[in-house]
Amino acid sequence: MHDVAAVVPDIVITPLFDLQVIQTLKTIKKYDLYNKNIPISVKSGGHGYFNGATCNGIMINLAKMDRRYVKDNVLYAGPGCAGAQTVDTLSKNKKAIPHGDCFGVGAGGHFITAGWCIILARKYGLGCQNVVGGRVILWDGEEVLVNENSHPELLHAMRGGAAAGVGIVTEVHLKLIDEPDFVTWKWTYLSLPQIKTCVEHNAFRRAQDLPKEITMAFRFFFKPFQLEPICSFNIQSLLSAEDTVAAVRSVLGDAVGDLISDLNKWNTGTLVDLRMQPASELVNNNRTMLADMTITALHSTPDIYWEEGSLLREMQRSYGTSISHWVVPESETMLLDLYDAFSAIKNTPARERTYALLIQGGGRMNELQDICAMPLGKALSRFEVHWDKPEDEEWNRGFTETIENIFKKKRDPKIARPYRGDIWMAEQGQDDKLDLVYQKYNRK
């Protein structure tokens, strides 16, 4: 979505509905382009790690296929339905589903490869684990309806396995839950002694025992007018602030509980209120804009839709790197290593263009592992850095390597594959079950 180094396709095809996708794939098959070393890529939102799903051949851009509606407690979403439009549709129907907080991610790529949701995933699983069906156009143009009774192996592949790469998903069907009556959240900026308190009390490991309604994360970043890095101790909950603090005290101890105990500093609101945290003041004050926040609009004028910090760190067009690793729950010492690494760059231009995240997983996500094609751990580390000038690449990639080495110290050896979009890397994409699905349905 943001990588200015991504190649520009020779041809971009932008279908509006299924028939045009079918016609496109039949034409590609007719002229045997699959076997002529012509790169072909598929883009829904362009938010993925894979250079926004672009290539130097033919790119099939699904951004205009953004139809979405709710029927019988199921969300039917086209692949180009942007995250903001998903939020809008669900809110209007008083429904919810686990999904990420990026307004520009397309439903196609997002829900068949991931769908992490900090507030809902521990209780209800990932977005991809709530996929109940969809439509897939195979590479020869055949349309396939997928559900529990029709092509169930493809349904499994749609739950975190990018449909095994057998074609183009033109609609995804998602099981919904009722919108929570309220949610609560608190971001607590920790001093270095307070970070050490969390480490000494094994706060991150012990958080696995918190109720599934509570999720904890640590986020490192910089504020424009503060020299030292910020470690934000973030808690999101489906319980009241009082009950959340009580649960944290009970599981993590009073020393950690004291860090979040001031109830006057907690936020209570709707799920949409929480989803709107990265949004600009304009969008927050005019939430009807969500319905019109298309993939194209978000790419063209991101400054209209994002608050300044999010824009600089993640959403502005730039060069960038992005990494994710499953890590073991016993990752508290990583907090001190990340603080030191960020402190070392506090006087560099990169300071306001980067963040690192250590986030709690587990809960329902792991309970639903058997129905999910993506290997899941119990904790995730994530990092991004962005820059504007090509000559800054070497330094930024060096810093990325520094952070990745910190992550690797705590990498979960039981999980064979990194989280989400990294599955597009050939050397990491080996999966016996998905390979069998690909062999059965591949029509190239």
Coordinates of C-alpha atoms in Angstrom, one line a residue:
M1 CA 0.0 0.0 0.0
H2 CA 2.8 2.4 0.9
D3 CA 5.9 1.1 -0.8
V4 CA 7.1 3.6 -3.5
A5 CA 9.8 1.0 -4.5
A6 CA 7.1 -1.4 -5.7
V7 CA 7.2 -2.1 -9.4
V8 CA 4.6 -0.6 -11.7
P9 CA 2.6 -3.3 -13.6
D10 CA 2.6 -3.2 -17.4
I11 CA -1.2 -3.9 -17.4
V12 CA -3.8 -3.2 -14.7
I13 CA -7.2 -4.9 -15.0
T14 CA -9.9 -3.5 -12.7
P15 CA -13.0 -5.7 -12.8
L16 CA -16.3 -4.4 -11.3
F17 CA -18.0 -7.8 -10.8
D18 CA -17.5 -11.6 -11.0
L19 CA -18.2 -11.9 -14.7
Q20 CA -15.3 -9.6 -15.6
V21 CA -13.0 -11.6 -13.4
I22 CA -14.2 -14.8 -15.1
Q23 CA -13.6 -13.2 -18.6
T24 CA -10.1 -12.0 -17.5
L25 CA -9.0 -15.4 -16.3
K26 CA -10.4 -17.2 -19.3
T27 CA -8.5 -14.8 -21.6
I28 CA -5.3 -15.4 -19.7
K29 CA -5.8 -19.1 -19.9
K30 CA -6.8 -19.0 -23.6
Y31 CA -3.5 -17.4 -24.5
D32 CA -1.5 -19.6 -22.1
L33 CA -0.1 -16.5 -20.3
Y34 CA 0.3 -18.5 -17.1
N35 CA 3.1 -20.5 -18.8
K36 CA 4.9 -17.7 -20.5
N37 CA 6.8 -16.3 -17.5
I38 CA 4.5 -13.3 -17.3
P39 CA 4.0 -12.2 -13.7
I40 CA 0.4 -12.1 -12.6
S41 CA -0.7 -10.7 -9.2
V42 CA -4.0 -10.0 -7.5
K43 CA -4.7 -6.9 -5.3
S44 CA -7.6 -6.3 -3.0
G45 CA -6.5 -3.4 -0.8
G46 CA -2.8 -3.4 -1.5
H47 CA -1.9 -3.4 2.2
G48 CA 0.0 -6.6 2.2
Y49 CA 3.8 -7.1 2.7
F50 CA 4.1 -8.3 -0.9
N51 CA 4.7 -4.8 -2.3
G52 CA 1.1 -4.0 -2.3
A53 CA 0.4 -7.1 -4.4
T54 CA 1.9 -5.5 -7.5
C55 CA 4.2 -7.0 -10.1
N56 CA 5.8 -6.0 -13.4
G57 CA 3.3 -8.0 -15.5
I58 CA -0.4 -8.1 -15.1
M59 CA -2.1 -6.9 -11.9
I60 CA -5.8 -7.7 -11.3
N61 CA -7.0 -4.9 -9.1
L62 CA -10.1 -5.8 -7.1
A63 CA -10.5 -2.4 -5.4
K64 CA -13.7 -1.6 -7.2
M65 CA -15.4 -4.8 -6.0
D66 CA -16.4 -3.4 -2.7
R67 CA -20.1 -4.5 -2.4
R68 CA -21.0 -5.5 1.1
Y69 CA -24.2 -6.4 3.0
V70 CA -25.4 -8.3 6.1
K71 CA -27.9 -11.1 5.8
D72 CA -28.8 -13.8 8.4
N73 CA -26.0 -12.9 10.7
V74 CA -23.4 -13.2 7.9
L75 CA -21.3 -10.4 6.3
Y76 CA -21.0 -10.8 2.5
A77 CA -18.0 -8.7 1.4
G78 CA -16.3 -8.1 -1.9
P79 CA -12.5 -8.3 -1.9
G80 CA -12.2 -4.5 -2.4
C81 CA -14.3 -3.6 0.6
A82 CA -12.0 -1.4 2.7
G83 CA -11.6 -1.8 6.4
A84 CA -13.4 1.5 6.9
Q85 CA -16.4 0.3 4.9
T86 CA -16.4 -2.9 6.9
V87 CA -16.6 -0.8 10.1
D88 CA -19.4 1.3 8.7
T89 CA -21.5 -1.7 7.5
L90 CA -21.1 -3.6 10.8
S91 CA -21.9 -0.6 12.9
K92 CA -25.1 0.1 10.9
N93 CA -26.2 -3.5 11.6
K94 CA -25.1 -3.5 15.2
K95 CA -22.8 -6.4 14.4
A96 CA -19.1 -7.2 14.9
I97 CA -16.3 -9.5 13.7
P98 CA -12.6 -9.6 14.5
H99 CA -10.6 -7.5 12.1
G100 CA -7.7 -5.2 12.0
D101 CA -7.7 -1.4 12.6
C102 CA -6.3 -0.3 9.2
F103 CA -9.0 1.4 7.3
G104 CA -7.3 0.7 4.0
V105 CA -7.0 -3.1 4.1
G106 CA -9.2 -5.0 1.6
A107 CA -11.5 -7.6 2.8
G108 CA -10.2 -10.1 0.3
G109 CA -6.6 -10.3 1.4
H110 CA -7.3 -9.4 5.0
F111 CA -9.9 -12.1 5.9
I112 CA -8.4 -15.0 4.1
T113 CA -4.8 -14.5 5.4
A114 CA -5.4 -13.0 8.9
G115 CA -7.9 -10.7 10.5
W116 CA -6.2 -10.0 13.8
C117 CA -8.3 -8.0 16.2
I118 CA -6.8 -6.8 19.5
I119 CA -10.2 -6.4 21.2
L120 CA -12.0 -9.4 19.9
A121 CA -9.6 -12.2 18.7
R122 CA -8.9 -13.7 22.1
K123 CA -12.6 -14.1 22.7
Y124 CA -13.8 -14.9 19.2
G125 CA -10.8 -16.0 17.1
L126 CA -9.2 -14.3 14.1
G127 CA -11.3 -12.9 11.3
C128 CA -10.1 -15.7 9.0
Q129 CA -11.4 -18.2 11.6
N130 CA -14.9 -16.8 11.2
V131 CA -15.0 -17.3 7.4
V132 CA -17.9 -19.6 6.6
G133 CA -17.8 -19.4 2.9
G134 CA -17.2 -17.4 -0.2
R135 CA -16.9 -17.4 -4.0
V136 CA -13.6 -18.3 -5.8
I137 CA -12.8 -18.0 -9.5
L138 CA -10.3 -20.6 -10.4
W139 CA -7.5 -19.7 -12.7
D140 CA -9.3 -21.1 -15.8
G141 CA -12.4 -18.9 -15.0
E142 CA -14.6 -21.5 -13.3
E143 CA -16.6 -20.1 -10.5
V144 CA -16.8 -22.1 -7.3
L145 CA -19.1 -21.6 -4.3
V146 CA -17.4 -22.5 -1.1
N147 CA -18.9 -23.4 2.2
E148 CA -18.9 -26.3 4.7
N149 CA -20.8 -28.6 2.3
S150 CA -19.3 -27.4 -1.0
H151 CA -15.5 -27.7 -1.5
P152 CA -14.8 -27.8 2.3
E153 CA -11.0 -28.1 1.7
L154 CA -11.1 -24.8 -0.1
L155 CA -13.0 -23.3 2.9
H156 CA -10.2 -24.5 5.1
A157 CA -7.7 -22.9 2.8
M158 CA -9.6 -19.6 2.9
R159 CA -9.2 -19.6 6.7
G160 CA -5.7 -18.2 6.8
G161 CA -4.2 -19.9 3.8
A162 CA -5.0 -17.3 1.0
A163 CA -7.3 -20.0 -0.6
A164 CA -4.1 -21.9 -1.3
G165 CA -3.4 -19.6 -4.3
V166 CA -5.9 -21.5 -6.5
G167 CA -7.7 -18.4 -7.9
I168 CA -9.3 -15.2 -7.0
V169 CA -11.7 -14.8 -4.1
T170 CA -14.5 -12.5 -5.3
E171 CA -16.6 -12.7 -2.1
V172 CA -16.0 -13.7 1.4
H173 CA -18.7 -14.7 3.9
L174 CA -18.1 -14.0 7.6
K175 CA -20.0 -15.2 10.6
L176 CA -21.0 -12.2 12.8
I177 CA -21.5 -11.6 16.5
D178 CA -23.6 -9.0 18.1
E179 CA -21.9 -5.7 18.7
P180 CA -20.7 -5.4 22.3
D181 CA -22.7 -3.1 24.5
F182 CA -19.5 -1.3 25.3
V183 CA -15.7 -1.7 25.3
T184 CA -13.0 -0.3 27.6
W185 CA -9.4 0.6 26.9
K186 CA -6.4 2.4 28.4
W187 CA -3.0 3.4 27.0
T188 CA -0.5 3.8 29.8
Y189 CA 2.9 5.4 29.0
L190 CA 5.5 3.6 31.1
S191 CA 8.7 4.9 32.5
L192 CA 11.8 2.7 32.4
P193 CA 11.3 1.7 36.0
Q194 CA 7.7 0.8 35.3
I195 CA 8.8 -1.3 32.3
K196 CA 11.2 -3.1 34.6
T197 CA 8.3 -3.7 37.0
C198 CA 6.4 -5.5 34.2
V199 CA 9.5 -7.6 33.4
E200 CA 10.2 -8.5 37.0
H201 CA 6.6 -9.7 37.5
N202 CA 6.5 -11.6 34.2
A203 CA 3.5 -9.5 33.2
F204 CA 3.4 -10.6 29.6
R205 CA 3.7 -14.4 30.2
R206 CA 1.1 -14.3 33.0
A207 CA -1.3 -12.3 30.9
Q208 CA -2.1 -15.6 29.1
D209 CA -4.2 -16.4 32.2
L210 CA -6.3 -13.3 31.9
P211 CA -10.0 -13.7 30.9
K212 CA -10.4 -13.9 27.1
E213 CA -12.2 -10.6 27.2
I214 CA -8.9 -8.8 28.0
T215 CA -6.0 -8.3 25.7
M216 CA -2.7 -6.7 26.6
A217 CA 0.0 -5.3 24.4
F218 CA 3.2 -3.2 24.6
R219 CA 3.8 -0.6 21.8
F220 CA 7.1 1.3 21.3
F221 CA 7.1 4.5 19.3
F222 CA 8.0 8.3 19.5
K223 CA 6.0 11.4 20.0
P224 CA 7.0 14.5 18.1
F225 CA 7.9 16.6 21.1
Q226 CA 9.3 14.0 23.4
L227 CA 12.9 12.9 23.0
E228 CA 12.8 9.5 24.8
P229 CA 10.9 6.6 23.3
I230 CA 7.4 5.7 24.6
C231 CA 6.5 2.3 25.8
S232 CA 2.7 2.2 25.8
F233 CA 1.1 -0.5 28.0
N234 CA -2.1 -1.0 26.1
I235 CA -5.2 -2.9 27.5
Q236 CA -8.4 -3.4 25.6
S237 CA -11.3 -5.2 27.2
L238 CA -14.9 -6.3 26.8
L239 CA -15.3 -5.9 30.6
S240 CA -15.9 -2.8 32.6
A241 CA -12.8 -0.8 33.7
E242 CA -13.4 -1.9 37.3
D243 CA -13.6 -5.6 36.4
T244 CA -10.6 -5.3 34.1
V245 CA -8.4 -3.7 36.7
A246 CA -9.5 -6.4 39.3
A247 CA -8.7 -9.2 36.8
V248 CA -5.2 -7.7 36.1
R249 CA -4.5 -7.4 39.9
S250 CA -5.7 -11.0 40.5
V251 CA -3.6 -12.5 37.6
L252 CA -0.6 -10.2 37.3
G253 CA -0.3 -8.9 40.9
D254 CA -0.7 -5.5 42.5
A255 CA 2.5 -4.0 41.3
V256 CA 1.3 -4.3 37.7
G257 CA -2.3 -3.5 38.6
D258 CA -1.2 -0.3 40.1
L259 CA 0.1 0.9 36.7
I260 CA -3.5 0.9 35.4
S261 CA -5.5 1.5 38.5
D262 CA -6.7 5.1 38.0
L263 CA -10.2 4.5 36.7
N264 CA -10.6 8.2 35.7
K265 CA -8.0 7.5 33.0
W266 CA -9.9 4.6 31.4
N267 CA -12.0 5.0 28.3
T268 CA -15.5 3.5 27.9
G269 CA -17.2 3.7 24.6
T270 CA -18.6 1.7 21.6
L271 CA -16.6 -0.7 19.5
V272 CA -16.6 2.0 16.8
D273 CA -15.2 4.5 19.2
L274 CA -12.2 2.2 19.7
R275 CA -11.9 1.5 16.0
M276 CA -11.7 5.2 15.3
Q277 CA -8.6 5.8 17.4
P278 CA -6.2 6.0 14.3
A279 CA -8.7 8.3 12.4
S280 CA -8.3 12.0 11.7
E281 CA -10.3 14.5 13.6
L282 CA -12.3 15.1 10.5
V283 CA -13.3 11.5 10.2
N284 CA -14.0 11.2 13.9
N285 CA -16.4 14.1 13.7
N286 CA -18.0 12.9 10.5
R287 CA -18.3 9.2 10.7
T288 CA -20.6 9.0 7.7
M289 CA -17.4 9.4 5.8
L290 CA -16.5 5.7 6.5
A291 CA -18.9 4.4 3.9
D292 CA -17.0 6.4 1.2
M293 CA -13.5 5.6 2.3
T294 CA -12.7 3.4 -0.6
I295 CA -9.3 1.8 -1.3
T296 CA -8.7 4.4 -4.0
A297 CA -9.6 7.3 -1.8
L298 CA -7.3 6.1 1.1
H299 CA -4.4 5.7 -1.3
S300 CA -4.9 9.0 -3.0
T301 CA -5.4 11.3 0.1
P302 CA -4.4 9.5 3.2
D303 CA -3.8 12.7 5.1
I304 CA -7.6 13.3 5.1
Y305 CA -8.4 10.1 6.9
W306 CA -5.5 9.3 9.4
E307 CA -4.4 11.1 12.5
E308 CA -0.9 12.5 12.1
G309 CA 1.1 9.9 14.1
S310 CA -0.5 7.0 12.3
L311 CA 0.1 8.7 9.0
L312 CA 3.8 9.2 9.6
R313 CA 4.4 5.8 11.1
E314 CA 2.4 3.6 8.8
M315 CA 0.0 5.1 6.2
Q316 CA 2.0 7.7 4.3
R317 CA 3.4 6.7 0.9
S318 CA 7.1 5.8 1.5
Y319 CA 9.7 3.1 1.3
G320 CA 9.4 0.7 4.2
T321 CA 10.1 -2.6 5.9
S322 CA 7.6 -4.7 7.9
I323 CA 8.3 -7.9 9.9
S324 CA 6.3 -10.1 12.2
H325 CA 7.3 -13.1 14.3
W326 CA 5.5 -15.5 16.6
V327 CA 7.3 -15.3 19.9
V328 CA 7.0 -17.3 23.2
P329 CA 4.8 -15.8 25.9
E330 CA 8.0 -15.5 28.1
S331 CA 9.1 -12.4 26.2
E332 CA 9.2 -9.8 28.9
T333 CA 13.0 -9.2 28.5
M334 CA 12.3 -8.1 25.0
L335 CA 10.7 -5.0 26.4
L336 CA 14.0 -3.8 27.8
D337 CA 15.9 -4.7 24.5
L338 CA 13.3 -2.8 22.5
Y339 CA 13.5 0.2 24.7
D340 CA 17.3 0.3 24.4
A341 CA 17.1 -0.1 20.6
F342 CA 14.6 2.7 20.3
S343 CA 16.6 4.9 22.6
A344 CA 19.6 4.5 20.3
I345 CA 17.7 6.1 17.4
K346 CA 16.0 9.0 19.3
N347 CA 18.1 11.6 17.4
T348 CA 17.5 10.2 13.9
P349 CA 14.9 11.0 11.3
A350 CA 13.5 7.5 11.7
R351 CA 12.1 8.2 15.1
E352 CA 8.7 9.3 14.0
R353 CA 8.4 6.7 11.2
T354 CA 8.7 3.5 13.2
Y355 CA 7.0 1.4 15.8
A356 CA 7.3 -2.1 17.4
L357 CA 4.5 -4.1 19.0
L358 CA 4.4 -7.1 21.4
I359 CA 0.9 -8.4 21.6
Q360 CA -0.8 -11.1 23.5
G361 CA -2.5 -13.9 21.5
G362 CA -3.9 -17.2 22.6
G363 CA -7.4 -17.8 23.8
R364 CA -10.0 -18.6 21.2
M365 CA -7.5 -18.2 18.4
N366 CA -5.5 -21.3 19.6
E367 CA -8.7 -23.2 20.4
L368 CA -9.8 -22.8 16.7
Q369 CA -6.4 -23.9 15.3
D370 CA -7.8 -27.0 13.7
I371 CA -10.1 -25.1 11.4
C372 CA -7.4 -22.6 10.5
A373 CA -4.8 -23.0 7.7
M374 CA -2.4 -20.6 9.3
P375 CA -0.1 -21.9 12.2
L376 CA -0.8 -19.8 15.3
G377 CA 1.3 -19.0 18.3
K378 CA 0.4 -17.4 21.6
A379 CA 2.2 -14.0 21.2
L380 CA 3.1 -11.8 18.2
S381 CA 5.9 -9.3 17.7
R382 CA 5.6 -6.8 14.9
F383 CA 7.8 -3.9 13.5
E384 CA 7.6 -1.3 10.8
V385 CA 9.9 1.5 9.7
H386 CA 9.4 3.9 6.8
W387 CA 11.6 6.4 5.0
D388 CA 11.4 8.8 2.0
K389 CA 14.8 8.9 0.3
P390 CA 16.4 5.9 -1.4
E391 CA 19.8 6.7 0.1
D392 CA 18.3 6.1 3.6
E393 CA 17.5 2.4 2.8
E394 CA 20.7 0.9 4.1
W395 CA 20.4 2.5 7.6
N396 CA 16.7 1.6 7.9
R397 CA 17.3 -2.0 6.9
G398 CA 20.1 -2.1 9.4
F399 CA 17.7 -1.0 12.1
T400 CA 15.2 -3.5 10.9
E401 CA 17.8 -6.2 11.3
T402 CA 18.5 -5.0 14.9
I403 CA 14.8 -5.3 15.8
E404 CA 14.5 -8.7 14.0
N405 CA 17.4 -10.0 16.0
I406 CA 15.6 -9.0 19.2
F407 CA 12.5 -10.8 18.0
K408 CA 14.4 -13.9 17.0
K409 CA 15.7 -14.3 20.6
K410 CA 12.2 -15.1 21.7
R411 CA 10.9 -16.7 18.5
D412 CA 8.5 -19.5 19.1
P413 CA 10.2 -22.6 17.7
K414 CA 7.0 -24.6 17.5
I415 CA 5.5 -22.3 14.8
A416 CA 6.9 -23.1 11.3
R417 CA 5.7 -20.0 9.5
P418 CA 5.7 -16.3 10.3
Y419 CA 2.4 -14.5 10.7
R420 CA 0.2 -13.3 7.9
G421 CA 1.6 -11.9 4.6
D422 CA 5.1 -13.4 5.0
I423 CA 3.5 -16.6 3.6
W424 CA 4.0 -15.1 0.1
M425 CA 7.7 -15.6 0.5
A426 CA 8.5 -18.8 -1.4
E427 CA 11.0 -20.1 1.1
Q428 CA 8.5 -19.9 3.9
G429 CA 5.3 -21.0 2.1
Q430 CA 5.7 -24.8 2.3
D431 CA 2.5 -26.3 3.7
D432 CA 1.6 -29.9 3.0
K433 CA -2.2 -29.5 3.4
L434 CA -2.4 -26.3 1.3
D435 CA -0.1 -27.9 -1.3
L436 CA -2.6 -30.7 -1.8
V437 CA -5.5 -28.2 -2.2
Y438 CA -3.4 -26.3 -4.8
Q439 CA -2.7 -29.5 -6.7
K440 CA -6.4 -30.4 -6.8
Y441 CA -7.7 -27.0 -7.9
N442 CA -4.9 -25.5 -9.9
R443 CA -6.1 -24.8 -13.4
K444 CA -3.1 -22.8 -14.7

